Every structure is written in C-alpha cells, then in structure tokens.
C-alpha positions as semicolon CSV with decimal commas, in nm:
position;residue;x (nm);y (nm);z (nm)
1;X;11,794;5,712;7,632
2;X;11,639;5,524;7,950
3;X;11,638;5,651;8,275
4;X;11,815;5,370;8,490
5;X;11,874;5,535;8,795
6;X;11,557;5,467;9,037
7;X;11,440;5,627;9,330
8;X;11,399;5,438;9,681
9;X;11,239;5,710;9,857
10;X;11,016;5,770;9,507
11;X;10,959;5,402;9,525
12;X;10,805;5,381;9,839
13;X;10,536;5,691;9,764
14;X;10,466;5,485;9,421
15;X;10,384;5,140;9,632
16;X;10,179;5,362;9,940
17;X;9,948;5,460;9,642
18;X;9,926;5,139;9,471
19;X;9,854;4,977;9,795
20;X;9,575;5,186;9,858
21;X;9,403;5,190;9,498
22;X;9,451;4,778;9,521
23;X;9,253;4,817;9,865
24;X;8,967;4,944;9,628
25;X;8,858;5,192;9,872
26;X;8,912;5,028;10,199
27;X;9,120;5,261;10,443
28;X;9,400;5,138;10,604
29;X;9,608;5,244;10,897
30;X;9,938;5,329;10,952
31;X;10,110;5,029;11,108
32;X;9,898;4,818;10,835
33;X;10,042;4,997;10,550
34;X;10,382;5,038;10,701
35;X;10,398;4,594;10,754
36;X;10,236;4,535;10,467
37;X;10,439;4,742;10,216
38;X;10,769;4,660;10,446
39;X;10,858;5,013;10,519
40;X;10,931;5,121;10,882
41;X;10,633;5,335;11,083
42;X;10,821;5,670;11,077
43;X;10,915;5,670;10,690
44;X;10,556;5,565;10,636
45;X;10,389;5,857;10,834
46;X;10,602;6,080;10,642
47;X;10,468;5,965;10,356
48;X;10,107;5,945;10,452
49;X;10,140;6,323;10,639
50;X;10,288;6,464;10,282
51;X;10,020;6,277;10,106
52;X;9,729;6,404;10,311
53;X;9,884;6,715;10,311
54;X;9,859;6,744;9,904
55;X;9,506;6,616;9,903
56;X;9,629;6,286;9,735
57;X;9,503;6,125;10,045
58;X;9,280;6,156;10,290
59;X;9,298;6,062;10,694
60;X;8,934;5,942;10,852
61;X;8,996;6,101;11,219
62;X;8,747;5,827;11,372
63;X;8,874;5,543;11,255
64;X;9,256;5,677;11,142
65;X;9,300;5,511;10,895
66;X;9,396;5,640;10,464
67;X;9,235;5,643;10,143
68;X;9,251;5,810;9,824
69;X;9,221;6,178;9,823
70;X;9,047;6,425;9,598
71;X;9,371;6,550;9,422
72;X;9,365;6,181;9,226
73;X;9,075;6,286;9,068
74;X;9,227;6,602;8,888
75;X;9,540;6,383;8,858
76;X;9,332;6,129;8,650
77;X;9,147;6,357;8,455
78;X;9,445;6,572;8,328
79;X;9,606;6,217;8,262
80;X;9,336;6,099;8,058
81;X;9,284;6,455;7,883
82;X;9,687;6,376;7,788
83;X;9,611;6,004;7,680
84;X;9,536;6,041;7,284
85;X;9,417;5,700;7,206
86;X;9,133;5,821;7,401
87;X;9,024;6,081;7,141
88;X;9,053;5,815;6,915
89;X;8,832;5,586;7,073
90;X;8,596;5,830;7,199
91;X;8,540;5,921;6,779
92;X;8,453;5,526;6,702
93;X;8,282;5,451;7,065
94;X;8,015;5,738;7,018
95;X;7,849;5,563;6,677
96;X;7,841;5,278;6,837
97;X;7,715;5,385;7,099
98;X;7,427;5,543;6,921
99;X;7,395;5,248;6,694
100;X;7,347;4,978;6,952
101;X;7,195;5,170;7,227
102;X;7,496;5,091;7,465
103;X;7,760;5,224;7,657
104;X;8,113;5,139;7,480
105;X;8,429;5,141;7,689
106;X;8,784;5,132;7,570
107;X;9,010;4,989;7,814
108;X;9,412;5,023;7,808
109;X;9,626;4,814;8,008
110;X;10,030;4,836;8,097
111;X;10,242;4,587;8,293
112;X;9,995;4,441;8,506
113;X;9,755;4,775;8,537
114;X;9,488;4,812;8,310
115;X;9,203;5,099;8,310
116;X;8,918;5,280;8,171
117;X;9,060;5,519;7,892
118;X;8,746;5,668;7,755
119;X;8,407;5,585;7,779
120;X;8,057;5,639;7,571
121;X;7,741;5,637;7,742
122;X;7,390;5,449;7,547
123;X;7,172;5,766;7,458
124;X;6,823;5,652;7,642
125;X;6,604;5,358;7,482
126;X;6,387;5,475;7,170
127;X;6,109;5,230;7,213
128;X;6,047;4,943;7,501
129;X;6,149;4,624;7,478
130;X;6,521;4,708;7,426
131;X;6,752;4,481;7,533
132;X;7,103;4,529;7,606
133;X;7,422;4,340;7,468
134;X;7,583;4,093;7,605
135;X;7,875;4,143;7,836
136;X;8,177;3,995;7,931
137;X;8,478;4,037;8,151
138;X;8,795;4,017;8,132
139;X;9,040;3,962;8,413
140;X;9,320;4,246;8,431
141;X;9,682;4,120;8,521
C-alpha cells in the first residue's frame, strides 16, 4: 500500500537539504535559504537550529551562513552499506578494476538524483607507460 499522506513541515526539512547539497558546498545564509526555498525566516531558523543541532549541518560563525554537516556522512555510509546493488557491483567492478588498471564506478540514479553507489579503485600501474581509459560523462537529471 502507498503512503499518500505527505508531510509539509517534513517537506520543508527535505528541500533545506536538497538546497544545500545542490549548492555543492557553498554556504548559504538564512534569509537566502528562507527566499529561495519560499519558506518564511522563522520556520527556516527552526529548521536550520534543529539541523545544526543534529550535526546534519553546520553554521560558519564568521560568515553565518550553512552547509552540510558531519552527521551526512554516517547517514550516507549506513545508506550505502543498506544499498545491495552495491555488493553486486562492487563483486564485478573489482576484476575490472584489476584487469584494466582503472577505477570502476557504478552509478544509480532516481527521479532526477543520481549518485555514486560503489566504487573500485585501479591497483597502482605495473610497468610505465600505462595509459588510462577513456572517459566520459554523463549529465544527471
């Protein structure tokens, strides 16, 4: 059965975070969040004080503005530990990884999100001369 019944108040937490991973690291400060994401100055400091208060973000007293916090990092890692495909991956990406001297990423995406599931670093060149593979890139969303 789906869950149909959404959250407002969840909603806006959910779109403070997104707005700050899409800043890629930038801070931002509280009346720039709070006009940006259209949510008034007092429901946003709420937000940002719990945040901050969880470690999920962090406040820069200089400049006072927010980024992301430590507490994303476990958050990730436990998510990823929980994502299967990635152990599937990981068992394919390491051969090849071996096998063609280079690193091998498998990437997931979702709506318009996508990530880094698992990763497989190049073991270091055997002889010189090595070259590496060709990349490419691949927009996401």
């Amino acid at each position: 059965m789906a869950v149909t019944r959404r959250s407002p108040p969840a909603r806006r937490v959910v779109a403070v975070l997104d707005h700050l991973v899409a800043a890629g690291g930038r801070g931002l400060g509280l009346s720039a969040l709070a006009r940006e994401l259209g949510i008034s100055k007092p429901t946003c400091l709420g937000i940002l004080t719990e945040l901050v208060a969880a470690g999920y973000l962090v406040r820069d007293p200089a400049t006072l503005t927010y980024g992301l916090g430590p507490a994303l990092i476990a958050a990730g890692r436990a998510a990823r530990r929980g994502f299967l495909a990635g152990d599937v991956a990981r068992r394919h990406l390491e051969p090849l990884a071996e096998r063609y001297h280079a690193t091998c990423t498998a990437s997931a995406s979702w709506a318009t999100r996508s990530w880094c599931s698992t990763r497989s670093c190049r073991p270091a060149p055997r002889r010189s001369g090595w070259a590496s593979a060709t990349r490419s890139r691949r927009p996401s969303g």
